[in-house]
């Protein structure tokens, strides 16, 4: 697990519970609470498992509940660090952009392996979200969805359609019509990166078609 995510999780734990107690728990699993965590650092998944197990036991709760609580609260931490990712019209648009965000993470942080999150429209107001990851952080994802609803002030019906090792499929029901977002490469070429008006794009296209015969 990359240091960036682990640092956010520990920050969230310190917000949810007393920092002194969390520090004590981290010490108990041989993780220095005062160490500087590098974003590029690889922290063993087993260490993360030990931390979460110890915290859950300390507060007498199922680990699944702890992960869900962390996920719900993490949205605020992610927004504080990456506010530009949240500049979306609604929750559906935000969820559709998650794979693009993870692609950026993969490029900027070598060796990172964030989950694959595929959105697919299946009805006028319904979509499926397919989570693919060997870490099986299902409860964490459900918590993230709760936190995302709160952030965008939406009420989304979430149903688990399928759950297996490395994969979970959710059906999401939104309160508005869903529009599929597509990137039109040809249109982007005509825009030269800055032309937005469709009429101007058509004029450029016509001009380009007329140049060869003119020459």
CSV table of N, CA, C and O in Angstrom, one decimal, residues 125-184:
chain,number,residue,atom,x,y,z
A,125,UNK,N,-32.1,6.0,-14.6
A,125,UNK,CA,-31.5,6.6,-13.3
A,125,UNK,C,-30.7,5.6,-12.6
A,125,UNK,O,-30.4,5.8,-11.4
A,126,UNK,N,-30.3,4.5,-13.3
A,126,UNK,CA,-29.5,3.5,-12.6
A,126,UNK,C,-28.2,3.2,-13.3
A,126,UNK,O,-28.1,3.3,-14.5
A,127,UNK,N,-27.2,2.8,-12.5
A,127,UNK,CA,-25.9,2.4,-13.0
A,127,UNK,C,-25.3,1.4,-12.1
A,127,UNK,O,-25.7,1.2,-11.0
A,128,UNK,N,-24.4,0.6,-12.7
A,128,UNK,CA,-23.6,-0.3,-11.9
A,128,UNK,C,-22.2,0.2,-11.6
A,128,UNK,O,-21.6,0.9,-12.5
A,129,UNK,N,-21.7,-0.1,-10.5
A,129,UNK,CA,-20.3,0.3,-10.1
A,129,UNK,C,-19.6,-1.0,-9.8
A,129,UNK,O,-19.9,-1.7,-8.9
A,130,UNK,N,-18.6,-1.4,-10.7
A,130,UNK,CA,-17.8,-2.6,-10.5
A,130,UNK,C,-16.5,-2.3,-9.9
A,130,UNK,O,-15.7,-1.5,-10.5
A,131,UNK,N,-16.2,-2.9,-8.7
A,131,UNK,CA,-15.0,-2.6,-8.0
A,131,UNK,C,-14.1,-3.9,-8.2
A,131,UNK,O,-14.5,-5.0,-8.0
A,132,UNK,N,-12.9,-3.6,-8.6
A,132,UNK,CA,-11.9,-4.7,-8.8
A,132,UNK,C,-10.6,-4.4,-8.1
A,132,UNK,O,-9.9,-3.4,-8.4
A,133,UNK,N,-10.3,-5.2,-7.1
A,133,UNK,CA,-9.1,-5.1,-6.3
A,133,UNK,C,-8.9,-6.3,-5.5
A,133,UNK,O,-9.8,-6.9,-4.9
A,134,UNK,N,-7.6,-6.8,-5.4
A,134,UNK,CA,-7.3,-7.9,-4.6
A,134,UNK,C,-7.4,-7.6,-3.1
A,134,UNK,O,-7.3,-8.6,-2.3
A,135,UNK,N,-7.4,-6.4,-2.7
A,135,UNK,CA,-7.5,-6.0,-1.3
A,135,UNK,C,-8.8,-6.2,-0.7
A,135,UNK,O,-9.0,-6.2,0.5
A,136,UNK,N,-9.9,-6.3,-1.5
A,136,UNK,CA,-11.2,-6.6,-1.0
A,136,UNK,C,-11.7,-5.6,0.1
A,136,UNK,O,-12.3,-6.0,1.1
A,137,UNK,N,-11.5,-4.4,-0.2
A,137,UNK,CA,-11.9,-3.4,0.8
A,137,UNK,C,-13.4,-2.9,0.5
A,137,UNK,O,-13.7,-1.8,0.3
A,138,UNK,N,-14.3,-3.9,0.6
A,138,UNK,CA,-15.7,-3.7,0.3
A,138,UNK,C,-16.3,-2.7,1.2
A,138,UNK,O,-17.0,-1.8,0.8
A,139,UNK,N,-16.1,-2.9,2.5
A,139,UNK,CA,-16.8,-2.0,3.5
A,139,UNK,C,-16.2,-0.6,3.4
A,139,UNK,O,-17.0,0.4,3.6
A,140,UNK,N,-15.0,-0.5,3.1
A,140,UNK,CA,-14.4,0.9,2.9
A,140,UNK,C,-15.0,1.6,1.7
A,140,UNK,O,-15.3,2.8,1.8
A,141,UNK,N,-15.2,0.9,0.6
A,141,UNK,CA,-15.9,1.4,-0.5
A,141,UNK,C,-17.3,1.9,-0.2
A,141,UNK,O,-17.7,3.0,-0.6
A,142,UNK,N,-18.0,1.1,0.5
A,142,UNK,CA,-19.4,1.4,0.9
A,142,UNK,C,-19.4,2.7,1.8
A,142,UNK,O,-20.3,3.6,1.7
A,143,UNK,N,-18.4,2.8,2.6
A,143,UNK,CA,-18.3,4.0,3.4
A,143,UNK,C,-17.9,5.2,2.6
A,143,UNK,O,-18.5,6.3,2.8
A,144,UNK,N,-17.1,5.1,1.6
A,144,UNK,CA,-16.7,6.1,0.7
A,144,UNK,C,-18.0,6.6,-0.1
A,144,UNK,O,-18.2,7.8,-0.3
A,145,UNK,N,-18.9,5.7,-0.4
A,145,UNK,CA,-20.1,6.1,-1.1
A,145,UNK,C,-21.0,6.9,-0.2
A,145,UNK,O,-21.7,7.8,-0.7
A,146,UNK,N,-21.1,6.5,1.0
A,146,UNK,CA,-21.9,7.3,2.0
A,146,UNK,C,-21.3,8.7,2.2
A,146,UNK,O,-22.1,9.7,2.2
A,147,UNK,N,-20.0,8.8,2.3
A,147,UNK,CA,-19.4,10.1,2.4
A,147,UNK,C,-19.6,10.9,1.2
A,147,UNK,O,-19.7,12.2,1.2
A,148,UNK,N,-19.5,10.3,0.0
A,148,UNK,CA,-19.7,11.0,-1.3
A,148,UNK,C,-21.1,11.6,-1.4
A,148,UNK,O,-21.4,12.7,-1.9
A,149,UNK,N,-22.1,10.8,-0.9
A,149,UNK,CA,-23.5,11.2,-0.9
A,149,UNK,C,-23.6,12.5,-0.1
A,149,UNK,O,-24.3,13.5,-0.5
A,150,UNK,N,-23.0,12.5,1.1
A,150,UNK,CA,-23.1,13.6,2.0
A,150,UNK,C,-22.4,14.8,1.3
A,150,UNK,O,-22.9,16.0,1.4
A,151,UNK,N,-21.3,14.6,0.7
A,151,UNK,CA,-20.5,15.7,0.1
A,151,UNK,C,-21.4,16.4,-1.0
A,151,UNK,O,-21.4,17.6,-1.1
A,152,UNK,N,-22.0,15.6,-1.9
A,152,UNK,CA,-22.8,16.1,-3.0
A,152,UNK,C,-24.2,16.4,-2.6
A,152,UNK,O,-25.0,16.8,-3.5
A,153,UNK,N,-24.6,16.1,-1.4
A,153,UNK,CA,-25.9,16.3,-0.9
A,153,UNK,C,-26.9,15.6,-1.7
A,153,UNK,O,-27.9,16.1,-2.2
A,154,UNK,N,-26.7,14.3,-2.0
A,154,UNK,CA,-27.6,13.4,-2.7
A,154,UNK,C,-28.0,12.2,-1.9
A,154,UNK,O,-27.3,11.8,-1.0
A,155,UNK,N,-29.1,11.6,-2.3
A,155,UNK,CA,-29.5,10.4,-1.7
A,155,UNK,C,-29.5,9.3,-2.9
A,155,UNK,O,-30.3,9.4,-3.8
A,156,UNK,N,-28.6,8.4,-2.7
A,156,UNK,CA,-28.4,7.3,-3.7
A,156,UNK,C,-28.7,6.0,-3.1
A,156,UNK,O,-28.2,5.6,-2.1
A,157,UNK,N,-29.5,5.2,-3.8
A,157,UNK,CA,-29.8,3.8,-3.4
A,157,UNK,C,-28.7,2.9,-3.8
A,157,UNK,O,-28.4,2.8,-5.0
A,158,UNK,N,-28.1,2.2,-2.8
A,158,UNK,CA,-26.9,1.4,-3.1
A,158,UNK,C,-27.3,-0.1,-2.8
A,158,UNK,O,-27.7,-0.4,-1.6
A,159,UNK,N,-27.2,-1.0,-3.8
A,159,UNK,CA,-27.5,-2.4,-3.6
A,159,UNK,C,-26.3,-3.2,-4.0
A,159,UNK,O,-25.7,-2.9,-5.1
A,160,UNK,N,-26.0,-4.2,-3.3
A,160,UNK,CA,-24.9,-5.2,-3.7
A,160,UNK,C,-25.5,-6.3,-4.5
A,160,UNK,O,-26.3,-7.0,-4.1
A,161,UNK,N,-25.0,-6.3,-5.8
A,161,UNK,CA,-25.5,-7.3,-6.7
A,161,UNK,C,-24.6,-8.6,-6.7
A,161,UNK,O,-25.1,-9.7,-6.9
A,162,UNK,N,-23.3,-8.4,-6.5
A,162,UNK,CA,-22.4,-9.5,-6.5
A,162,UNK,C,-21.2,-9.2,-5.7
A,162,UNK,O,-20.7,-8.1,-5.7
A,163,UNK,N,-20.7,-10.2,-5.0
A,163,UNK,CA,-19.5,-10.0,-4.2
A,163,UNK,C,-18.7,-11.3,-4.2
A,163,UNK,O,-19.2,-12.3,-3.8
A,164,UNK,N,-17.5,-11.2,-4.7
A,164,UNK,CA,-16.6,-12.4,-4.7
A,164,UNK,C,-15.2,-11.9,-4.4
A,164,UNK,O,-14.9,-10.7,-4.2
A,165,UNK,N,-14.2,-12.8,-4.4
A,165,UNK,CA,-12.9,-12.4,-4.1
A,165,UNK,C,-12.3,-11.5,-5.2
A,165,UNK,O,-12.3,-11.9,-6.4
A,166,UNK,N,-12.0,-10.3,-4.8
A,166,UNK,CA,-11.4,-9.4,-5.8
A,166,UNK,C,-12.4,-8.6,-6.6
A,166,UNK,O,-12.0,-7.8,-7.5
A,167,UNK,N,-13.7,-8.8,-6.3
A,167,UNK,CA,-14.7,-8.1,-7.2
A,167,UNK,C,-16.0,-7.9,-6.4
A,167,UNK,O,-16.5,-8.8,-5.7
A,168,UNK,N,-16.6,-6.7,-6.6
A,168,UNK,CA,-17.9,-6.4,-6.0
A,168,UNK,C,-18.6,-5.5,-7.0
A,168,UNK,O,-18.1,-4.6,-7.6
A,169,UNK,N,-19.9,-5.9,-7.3
A,169,UNK,CA,-20.7,-5.1,-8.2
A,169,UNK,C,-21.9,-4.5,-7.4
A,169,UNK,O,-22.6,-5.2,-6.7
A,170,UNK,N,-22.0,-3.2,-7.6
A,170,UNK,CA,-23.1,-2.5,-6.9
A,170,UNK,C,-24.0,-1.9,-7.9
A,170,UNK,O,-23.6,-1.5,-9.0
A,171,UNK,N,-25.3,-1.8,-7.5
A,171,UNK,CA,-26.3,-1.1,-8.4
A,171,UNK,C,-26.6,0.2,-7.6
A,171,UNK,O,-27.0,0.2,-6.5
A,172,UNK,N,-26.5,1.3,-8.3
A,172,UNK,CA,-26.7,2.6,-7.8
A,172,UNK,C,-27.9,3.3,-8.4
A,172,UNK,O,-28.0,3.4,-9.6
A,173,UNK,N,-28.9,3.7,-7.6
A,173,UNK,CA,-30.0,4.4,-8.1
A,173,UNK,C,-30.0,5.9,-7.7
A,173,UNK,O,-29.9,6.3,-6.6
A,174,UNK,N,-30.0,6.7,-8.8
A,174,UNK,CA,-29.8,8.2,-8.6
A,174,UNK,C,-31.2,8.9,-8.7
A,174,UNK,O,-32.1,8.3,-9.2
A,175,UNK,N,-31.3,10.1,-8.3
A,175,UNK,CA,-32.5,10.8,-8.3
A,175,UNK,C,-32.7,11.7,-9.5
A,175,UNK,O,-33.4,12.7,-9.6
A,176,UNK,N,-31.9,11.4,-10.6
A,176,UNK,CA,-31.9,12.2,-11.8
A,176,UNK,C,-31.5,11.3,-13.0
A,176,UNK,O,-30.9,10.2,-12.8
A,177,UNK,N,-31.8,11.8,-14.2
A,177,UNK,CA,-31.5,11.0,-15.4
A,177,UNK,C,-30.0,11.1,-15.6
A,177,UNK,O,-29.3,12.1,-15.5
A,178,UNK,N,-29.4,9.9,-16.0
A,178,UNK,CA,-28.0,9.8,-16.2
A,178,UNK,C,-27.6,10.0,-17.6
A,178,UNK,O,-28.3,9.4,-18.5
A,179,UNK,N,-26.6,10.7,-17.8
A,179,UNK,CA,-26.1,11.0,-19.2
A,179,UNK,C,-24.7,10.4,-19.3
A,179,UNK,O,-23.8,10.7,-18.5
A,180,UNK,N,-24.5,9.6,-20.4
A,180,UNK,CA,-23.2,9.0,-20.6
A,180,UNK,C,-22.2,10.1,-21.1
A,180,UNK,O,-22.5,10.8,-22.0
A,181,UNK,N,-21.0,10.1,-20.5
A,181,UNK,CA,-20.0,11.1,-20.8
A,181,UNK,C,-19.0,10.4,-21.8
A,181,UNK,O,-18.4,9.4,-21.4
A,182,UNK,N,-18.9,11.0,-23.0
A,182,UNK,CA,-17.9,10.4,-23.9
A,182,UNK,C,-16.9,11.5,-24.4
A,182,UNK,O,-17.2,12.7,-24.4
A,183,UNK,N,-15.7,11.0,-24.6
A,183,UNK,CA,-14.7,11.9,-25.2
A,183,UNK,C,-14.6,11.7,-26.7
A,183,UNK,O,-14.3,10.6,-27.1
A,184,UNK,N,-14.9,12.8,-27.4
A,184,UNK,CA,-14.9,12.7,-28.9
A,184,UNK,C,-13.5,13.2,-29.4
A,184,UNK,O,-13.3,14.4,-29.4
